[in-house]
Coordinates of C-alpha atoms in Angstrom, one line a residue:
X20 CA 8.4 -4.5 6.3
X21 CA 7.3 -2.1 9.0
X22 CA 4.2 0.2 7.8
X23 CA 5.8 3.2 6.2
X24 CA 2.2 5.1 7.1
X25 CA 2.8 4.8 10.8
X26 CA 6.2 5.5 10.8
X27 CA 5.0 8.7 9.5
X28 CA 2.2 9.3 12.2
X29 CA 4.8 7.9 14.9
X30 CA 7.2 10.6 13.7
X31 CA 4.7 13.3 13.8
X32 CA 3.7 12.5 17.3
X33 CA 7.3 12.7 18.2
X34 CA 7.8 15.8 16.9
X35 CA 4.9 17.3 19.1
X36 CA 6.2 15.5 21.9
X37 CA 3.5 13.8 22.1
X38 CA 4.0 10.2 24.3
X39 CA 2.7 7.4 22.1
X40 CA 3.3 3.9 21.2
X41 CA 3.0 2.1 17.8
X42 CA 1.4 -1.3 17.9
X43 CA 2.1 -3.7 14.4
X44 CA -0.8 -6.2 15.5
X45 CA -0.8 -7.8 12.1
X46 CA 3.1 -8.8 12.2
X47 CA 2.5 -9.4 15.8
X48 CA -0.4 -12.3 15.2
X49 CA 1.5 -13.2 12.0
X50 CA 4.5 -14.7 14.6
X51 CA 1.7 -16.8 16.6
X52 CA 0.6 -18.6 14.0
X53 CA 1.6 -22.0 12.0
X54 CA 3.9 -21.7 9.0
X55 CA 1.0 -23.4 7.0
X56 CA -1.2 -20.3 8.1
X57 CA 1.7 -17.7 8.1
X58 CA 2.0 -18.9 4.4
X59 CA -1.5 -18.2 3.5
X60 CA -1.5 -14.4 5.5
X61 CA 1.6 -13.5 3.3
X62 CA 0.3 -14.4 -0.1
X63 CA -3.9 -14.0 0.5
X64 CA -5.0 -10.6 -0.2
X65 CA -8.9 -11.2 0.6
X66 CA -11.4 -8.4 0.2
X67 CA -12.3 -8.3 4.0
X68 CA -10.2 -10.4 6.3
X69 CA -13.5 -11.5 7.9
X70 CA -13.3 -14.5 5.4
X71 CA -9.4 -14.9 6.8
X72 CA -10.4 -14.9 10.3
X73 CA -13.7 -17.3 9.2
X74 CA -11.6 -20.0 7.0
X75 CA -8.1 -19.6 8.8
X76 CA -7.9 -18.0 12.2
X77 CA -11.3 -18.7 13.6
X78 CA -9.8 -20.1 17.0
X79 CA -7.6 -17.2 17.1
X80 CA -10.2 -14.4 17.3
X81 CA -11.4 -14.1 20.6
X82 CA -7.2 -14.1 21.8
X83 CA -6.4 -11.7 19.0
X84 CA -9.2 -8.9 20.2
X85 CA -8.3 -9.9 24.1
X86 CA -4.4 -9.3 23.6
X87 CA -5.4 -6.0 21.3
X88 CA -7.3 -4.3 24.3
X89 CA -5.1 -5.8 27.0
X90 CA -2.0 -3.5 25.0
X91 CA -4.2 -0.4 24.6
X92 CA -6.3 0.1 27.8
X93 CA -3.6 2.5 28.9
X94 CA -4.0 5.0 26.6
X95 CA -6.4 8.2 26.7
X96 CA -6.8 8.2 22.8
X97 CA -6.2 4.8 20.5
X98 CA -5.8 5.2 16.7
X99 CA -6.8 3.1 13.6
X100 CA -4.8 3.0 10.8
X101 CA -7.7 0.8 8.5
X102 CA -7.8 -0.6 5.1
X103 CA -10.9 -3.3 3.7
X104 CA -8.4 -6.1 4.9
X105 CA -8.3 -5.3 8.6
X106 CA -11.5 -3.7 8.8
X107 CA -13.5 -7.1 10.6
X108 CA -10.9 -7.3 12.9
X109 CA -10.8 -3.6 13.8
X110 CA -14.9 -3.6 14.1
X111 CA -14.6 -6.0 16.8
X112 CA -12.1 -3.9 18.6
X113 CA -13.2 -0.8 18.5
X114 CA -16.7 -2.0 19.4
X115 CA -15.0 -4.0 22.6
X116 CA -12.7 -0.6 23.5
X117 CA -16.5 1.0 23.7
X118 CA -18.1 -1.3 25.6
X119 CA -15.2 -1.3 28.1
X120 CA -13.7 2.5 27.9
X121 CA -16.4 4.5 27.4
X122 CA -14.2 8.1 27.3
X123 CA -11.6 6.5 25.1
X124 CA -11.4 8.4 22.1
X125 CA -11.1 6.8 18.9
X126 CA -9.7 8.1 15.5
X127 CA -9.1 6.5 12.2
X128 CA -7.5 7.3 8.9
X129 CA -6.7 5.1 6.2
X130 CA -7.8 4.4 2.8
X131 CA -11.1 3.0 4.2
X132 CA -12.3 5.5 6.3
X133 CA -12.7 7.5 3.1
X134 CA -14.1 4.2 0.8
X135 CA -16.3 3.5 3.3
X136 CA -17.3 5.7 6.3
X137 CA -20.2 4.8 6.6
X138 CA -19.3 1.1 7.9
X139 CA -17.2 3.4 11.2
X140 CA -19.5 6.6 11.4
X141 CA -21.0 5.3 14.6
X142 CA -17.6 3.9 15.9
X143 CA -15.0 6.5 15.0
X144 CA -14.8 9.5 16.9
X145 CA -12.6 11.6 14.9
X146 CA -12.0 10.5 11.5
X147 CA -9.3 11.5 8.9
X148 CA -9.8 11.5 5.5
X149 CA -7.7 10.7 2.2
X150 CA -4.3 12.1 2.6
X151 CA -4.8 14.0 5.8
X152 CA -0.8 13.7 7.4
X153 CA -1.0 17.4 7.4
X154 CA -4.3 17.7 9.1
X155 CA -2.8 14.8 11.8
X156 CA -0.4 16.9 12.0
X157 CA -2.2 19.9 12.6
X158 CA -4.3 17.9 15.0
X159 CA -1.3 17.0 17.1
X160 CA -0.5 20.8 17.6
X161 CA -3.8 21.7 18.7
X162 CA -4.2 18.6 21.0
X163 CA -0.8 19.8 22.8
X164 CA -2.0 23.5 23.0
X165 CA -5.4 22.7 24.7
X166 CA -4.9 19.8 26.7
X167 CA -1.5 18.7 28.1
X168 CA 0.2 20.3 30.4
X169 CA 3.3 22.3 29.1
X170 CA 5.8 21.4 31.8
X171 CA 6.2 17.6 30.5
X172 CA 3.5 17.6 27.8
X173 CA 1.6 14.4 29.2
X174 CA -1.9 14.6 29.1
X175 CA -3.5 14.6 32.4
X176 CA -6.1 12.5 33.6
X177 CA -9.4 14.2 33.4
X178 CA -8.1 17.1 31.0
X179 CA -9.3 15.5 27.9
X180 CA -13.1 16.2 27.5
X181 CA -14.3 13.7 25.0
X182 CA -17.5 15.4 23.7
X183 CA -15.5 18.5 23.7
X184 CA -12.6 17.3 21.8
X185 CA -14.4 15.6 19.1
X186 CA -17.0 18.1 18.6
X187 CA -13.8 20.6 18.0
X188 CA -11.9 18.7 15.8
X189 CA -15.1 17.3 13.9
X190 CA -15.7 21.1 12.9
X191 CA -12.2 22.0 12.1
X192 CA -9.7 19.3 10.8
X193 CA -11.3 17.9 7.9
X194 CA -13.4 20.6 7.0
X195 CA -9.6 22.7 5.9
X196 CA -7.4 22.2 3.0
X197 CA -4.0 22.0 4.1
X198 CA -0.7 21.5 1.2
X199 CA 1.6 18.6 1.8
X200 CA 4.4 20.4 3.8
X201 CA 5.3 17.5 5.9
X202 CA 6.7 14.9 2.7
X203 CA 9.9 16.4 2.5
X204 CA 10.1 17.7 5.5
X205 CA 10.3 14.4 8.1
X206 CA 11.9 11.8 7.7
X207 CA 9.7 8.8 9.3
X208 CA 11.9 6.5 11.4
X209 CA 11.8 2.7 12.5
X210 CA 12.8 3.0 16.1
X211 CA 9.8 2.1 17.5
X212 CA 9.3 -1.3 15.5
X213 CA 11.5 -4.5 15.7
X214 CA 13.1 -4.9 12.1
X215 CA 14.2 -8.1 12.9
X216 CA 10.6 -9.9 12.7
X217 CA 10.1 -8.6 9.6
X218 CA 10.3 -10.9 6.5
X219 CA 12.2 -9.1 4.6
X220 CA 15.1 -7.6 7.1
X221 CA 17.6 -6.0 4.9
X222 CA 14.8 -3.6 3.5
X223 CA 12.7 -0.5 4.5
X224 CA 10.1 1.3 2.3
X225 CA 10.2 4.7 1.2
X226 CA 7.9 6.6 -1.0
X227 CA 8.8 9.4 -3.8
X228 CA 5.2 9.9 -5.1
X229 CA 1.9 10.1 -3.3
X230 CA -1.3 9.4 -5.2
X231 CA -1.2 8.1 -9.3
X232 CA -1.4 10.0 -12.4
X233 CA -3.4 6.9 -13.7
X234 CA -7.0 7.0 -13.4
X235 CA -7.6 2.8 -13.8
X236 CA -11.0 2.1 -13.5
X237 CA -10.5 -1.0 -10.9
X238 CA -8.3 1.0 -8.3
X239 CA -9.7 2.8 -5.7
X240 CA -6.2 5.2 -5.4
X241 CA -7.7 7.5 -7.4
X242 CA -10.1 8.3 -4.7
X243 CA -7.3 8.6 -2.2
X244 CA -5.1 11.0 -3.1
X245 CA -3.9 14.3 -4.8
X246 CA -0.5 13.5 -6.6
X247 CA 2.5 14.7 -4.7
X248 CA 6.2 14.1 -5.1
X249 CA 8.8 14.7 -3.0
X250 CA 12.1 16.5 -3.9
X251 CA 15.3 14.3 -5.0
X252 CA 17.0 16.0 -2.9
X253 CA 14.9 15.1 0.3
X254 CA 14.5 11.4 -1.4
X255 CA 18.3 11.0 -1.1
X256 CA 18.9 12.2 2.1
X257 CA 16.4 9.6 3.3
X258 CA 17.8 6.8 1.9
X259 CA 21.0 7.7 3.5
X260 CA 19.5 8.2 6.8
X261 CA 18.3 4.6 6.3
X262 CA 21.2 2.9 5.8
X263 CA 23.7 5.1 8.3
X264 CA 20.8 4.5 10.6
X265 CA 19.7 1.3 10.5
X266 CA 22.4 0.0 7.9
X267 CA 19.6 -1.1 5.4
X268 CA 20.9 -1.1 1.6
X269 CA 17.7 -2.3 0.2
X270 CA 14.8 0.3 -0.3
X271 CA 11.3 -0.9 -1.7
X272 CA 9.4 2.0 -3.4
X273 CA 5.9 1.9 -2.3
X274 CA 4.5 4.9 -4.8
X275 CA 1.9 3.4 -7.2
X276 CA 4.2 4.4 -10.3
X277 CA 7.6 5.6 -9.4
X278 CA 7.8 7.6 -12.6
X279 CA 4.7 9.8 -12.1
X280 CA 7.6 12.8 -13.1
X281 CA 9.8 11.6 -15.6
X282 CA 12.2 14.7 -15.3
X283 CA 12.2 14.3 -11.4
X284 CA 13.3 10.5 -11.6
X285 CA 16.0 11.2 -13.7
X286 CA 17.1 14.2 -11.4
X287 CA 17.2 11.7 -8.5
X288 CA 18.8 8.7 -10.2
X289 CA 21.7 10.9 -11.1
X290 CA 22.3 12.4 -8.2
X291 CA 21.8 8.7 -6.8
X292 CA 24.2 7.4 -8.6
X293 CA 27.0 9.8 -8.2
X294 CA 26.4 9.8 -4.4
X295 CA 26.9 6.2 -4.4
X296 CA 30.0 6.2 -6.7
X297 CA 31.6 9.0 -4.2
X298 CA 30.9 7.3 -1.2
X299 CA 31.3 3.4 -2.6
X300 CA 28.2 2.1 -1.4
X301 CA 25.8 0.2 -3.2
X302 CA 22.3 0.1 -2.9
X303 CA 19.2 -2.3 -4.3
X304 CA 15.8 -0.8 -5.0
X305 CA 12.7 -2.1 -6.4
X306 CA 9.3 -0.5 -7.3
X307 CA 6.5 -0.5 -9.6
X308 CA 6.3 1.0 -12.7
X309 CA 4.3 2.8 -15.2
X310 CA 4.0 2.0 -18.9
X311 CA 5.2 5.5 -20.4
X312 CA 6.8 6.5 -23.2
X313 CA 8.1 9.1 -22.2
X314 CA 10.8 7.4 -20.0
X315 CA 14.1 7.8 -22.1
X316 CA 16.9 5.4 -22.4
X317 CA 19.4 7.2 -20.3
X318 CA 16.8 7.1 -17.5
X319 CA 16.2 3.5 -18.0
X320 CA 20.1 2.7 -18.1
X321 CA 20.4 4.8 -14.9
X322 CA 18.1 1.9 -13.2
X323 CA 20.5 -0.3 -13.6
X324 CA 23.7 1.8 -12.6
X325 CA 21.8 2.5 -9.3
X326 CA 20.8 -0.9 -8.4
X327 CA 17.4 -1.6 -9.5
X328 CA 16.5 -5.3 -9.2
X329 CA 12.4 -5.6 -10.1
X330 CA 10.4 -3.4 -11.4
X331 CA 6.3 -4.3 -11.2
X332 CA 4.7 -3.2 -14.2
X333 CA 0.4 -3.6 -14.2
X334 CA -0.2 -4.7 -18.1
X335 CA -3.5 -6.1 -17.3
X336 CA -4.6 -7.1 -20.7
X337 CA -3.0 -7.4 -24.4
X338 CA -6.2 -6.2 -26.0
X339 CA -6.1 -2.3 -26.8
X340 CA -9.8 -2.2 -26.2
X341 CA -9.6 -3.8 -22.5
X342 CA -7.0 -1.3 -21.6
X343 CA -9.0 1.6 -22.8
X344 CA -12.0 0.7 -20.5
X345 CA -9.7 0.0 -18.0
X346 CA -8.8 3.8 -18.3
X347 CA -5.0 2.8 -18.8
X348 CA -2.3 5.6 -20.0
X349 CA -0.9 3.3 -22.5
X350 CA -1.8 0.7 -25.4
X351 CA -0.6 -2.6 -26.2
X352 CA 2.1 -1.2 -28.4
X353 CA 3.6 1.3 -26.1
X354 CA 3.9 -1.6 -24.1
X355 CA 6.0 -3.6 -26.4
X356 CA 8.1 -0.6 -26.8
X357 CA 8.7 0.0 -23.1
X358 CA 9.0 -4.0 -22.5
X359 CA 12.3 -3.9 -25.3
X360 CA 13.9 -0.9 -23.6
X361 CA 13.5 -2.5 -20.2
X362 CA 15.1 -5.8 -22.2
X363 CA 18.2 -3.5 -23.9
X364 CA 19.6 -2.4 -20.5
X365 CA 18.7 -5.8 -18.6
X366 CA 16.4 -4.1 -16.3
X367 CA 14.4 -7.7 -14.8
X368 CA 10.5 -6.4 -14.3
X369 CA 7.2 -8.6 -13.6
X370 CA 3.9 -8.2 -14.7
X371 CA 0.3 -8.7 -13.6
X372 CA -3.0 -9.6 -15.3
X373 CA -6.5 -8.8 -14.8
X374 CA -8.9 -11.2 -15.9
X375 CA -12.4 -10.8 -17.0
X376 CA -12.7 -7.2 -16.1
X377 CA -16.5 -5.9 -17.5
X378 CA -16.9 -5.9 -21.1
X379 CA -14.1 -8.1 -21.7
X380 CA -15.3 -10.3 -24.5
X381 CA -13.7 -14.0 -25.8
X382 CA -11.6 -12.1 -28.5
X383 CA -10.3 -9.7 -26.2
X384 CA -9.2 -12.6 -23.9
X385 CA -7.6 -14.6 -26.7
X386 CA -5.7 -11.2 -28.0
X387 CA -3.9 -10.6 -24.3
X388 CA -2.9 -14.7 -25.2
X389 CA -1.5 -13.8 -28.2
X390 CA 0.2 -10.8 -26.9
X391 CA 1.9 -12.8 -24.4
X392 CA 2.6 -15.4 -26.9
X393 CA 4.3 -13.0 -29.3
X394 CA 6.3 -11.0 -26.7
X395 CA 7.5 -13.8 -24.7
X396 CA 11.0 -13.3 -25.3
X397 CA 10.6 -9.6 -23.4
X398 CA 8.3 -10.6 -20.5
X399 CA 10.9 -12.1 -17.6
X400 CA 8.4 -12.7 -15.3
X401 CA 4.5 -13.0 -14.9
X402 CA 4.2 -11.7 -11.4
X403 CA 0.3 -12.3 -10.6
X404 CA -3.2 -12.9 -12.4
X405 CA -6.2 -12.6 -11.2
X406 CA -9.8 -12.6 -11.7
X407 CA -11.4 -8.8 -11.8
X408 CA -12.6 -8.4 -8.4
X409 CA -15.8 -5.5 -7.8
X410 CA -14.6 -3.2 -4.8
X411 CA -17.4 -2.5 -3.4
X412 CA -16.1 1.0 -3.2
X413 CA -16.1 0.8 -6.7
X414 CA -19.3 -0.9 -7.7
X415 CA -21.3 2.9 -8.8
X416 CA -18.5 3.2 -11.8
X417 CA -19.4 -0.2 -13.9
X418 CA -22.1 -0.9 -15.6
X419 CA -24.1 -4.2 -14.5
X420 CA -24.6 -5.4 -17.8
X421 CA -21.0 -5.6 -18.3
X422 CA -20.3 -7.7 -15.6
X423 CA -18.9 -11.1 -16.7
X424 CA -20.4 -14.1 -15.0
X425 CA -18.2 -15.8 -12.3
X426 CA -18.0 -19.2 -14.6
X427 CA -16.9 -17.3 -17.7
X428 CA -14.5 -15.6 -15.9
X429 CA -13.2 -19.1 -13.5
X430 CA -13.1 -20.5 -17.1
X431 CA -10.5 -17.9 -18.8
X432 CA -8.4 -18.0 -15.7
X433 CA -8.0 -21.3 -16.1
X434 CA -7.2 -21.4 -19.5
X435 CA -4.9 -18.5 -19.0
X436 CA -3.1 -20.5 -16.2
X437 CA -2.6 -23.8 -18.5
X438 CA -1.5 -21.3 -21.2
X439 CA 1.3 -20.2 -19.1
X440 CA 2.5 -23.4 -17.6
X441 CA 2.5 -24.6 -21.4
X442 CA 4.5 -21.7 -22.9
X443 CA 7.3 -22.2 -19.8
X444 CA 6.6 -18.7 -18.8
X445 CA 8.5 -17.8 -15.3
X446 CA 5.7 -16.9 -12.7
X447 CA 5.3 -16.8 -9.0
X448 CA 2.8 -20.1 -8.3
X449 CA 1.7 -18.1 -5.0
X450 CA 0.1 -15.2 -6.7
X451 CA -1.8 -17.0 -9.5
X452 CA -5.1 -16.2 -7.9
X453 CA -4.3 -14.8 -4.8
X454 CA -7.5 -12.8 -4.6
X455 CA -9.5 -15.9 -4.5
X456 CA -10.7 -17.5 -1.4
X457 CA -8.9 -21.0 -1.5

């Protein structure tokens, strides 16, 4: 699907009448490689794309960099949306830009700026930390006011003095805290993307909640966003806009947990159901769902009525002791109760599991196997199984003495894979160990 974050950025730039181009180089180069590489590209989620390039795309690396430089050379300001997965290639591109075009201003946002800024501090002129959508809007408004020709809102050659603008924005933007006023007020559009190039051609991404109320110890999102929920009215307006503007009736929620606010979720579903019924149109949607006992039966029934086709649920373990160490918001009994409710209303869902979380004992691992065996009829599908991976930004959160040796994790992982195959669980082969470099 087209990148939702870049769509928000593009819409803010458009609202402020700033001439711009959005480049999704991920899909561009994905389309250039052979089908075998495309499959690896789709399913492998490495800690750093350095490994993907090193082992699979090495012969394309210089071509990729040259193409990106060629596409970017005409712009005064160049922005990067930065993740650990695109860090390797992004740093190489930024270094090349700085070598060739000294006066280009480089701005950067995204999770990797917040979590690993030390890796970029000498490369990024203006960083945007955390959930900085409003800061970016302020940036655009000031930029237009101070550095543009008001007659046509196009930047004048020589008007942008790099040292002045970098000093100015570094001192005001990220030292101010703005309320998120834009999540309800703008509809991110996808006109600048060729939607036919994406794999899911009849689907568009959307967000109901930013952030997550969970504080899972293995997850970095708790350091990125404060929880913000859009209004049900605004959410429906966006969905209908996508339907009538792009002829898309399949929506994927990018929320980490769609049921952060049970009351707002229920309100949205009731209104969404009435609109579908009144306009005689059908929608399909999928989302990530948190195991929470406060989601009532009426809400789950509305999932079915409004077109829910899949929920992704992070179970991670069948051991209550491990779930507590993970700082999950539920225990195994809560999970069983939620699974029963979803099954009663015929809601399809799939679960993920993490093997070898720090402090997990052999007994804990056996409890996970026991949980799966006893509740097999309640679990429609196992979506993903991976060994615990300690991301560099989380290294300080764990006791090194509890880190489980790789050989033990590998043994448990193989045992679990053999177990689910023997028990005839429905699973996605490509997502078993897709975080492991193969």
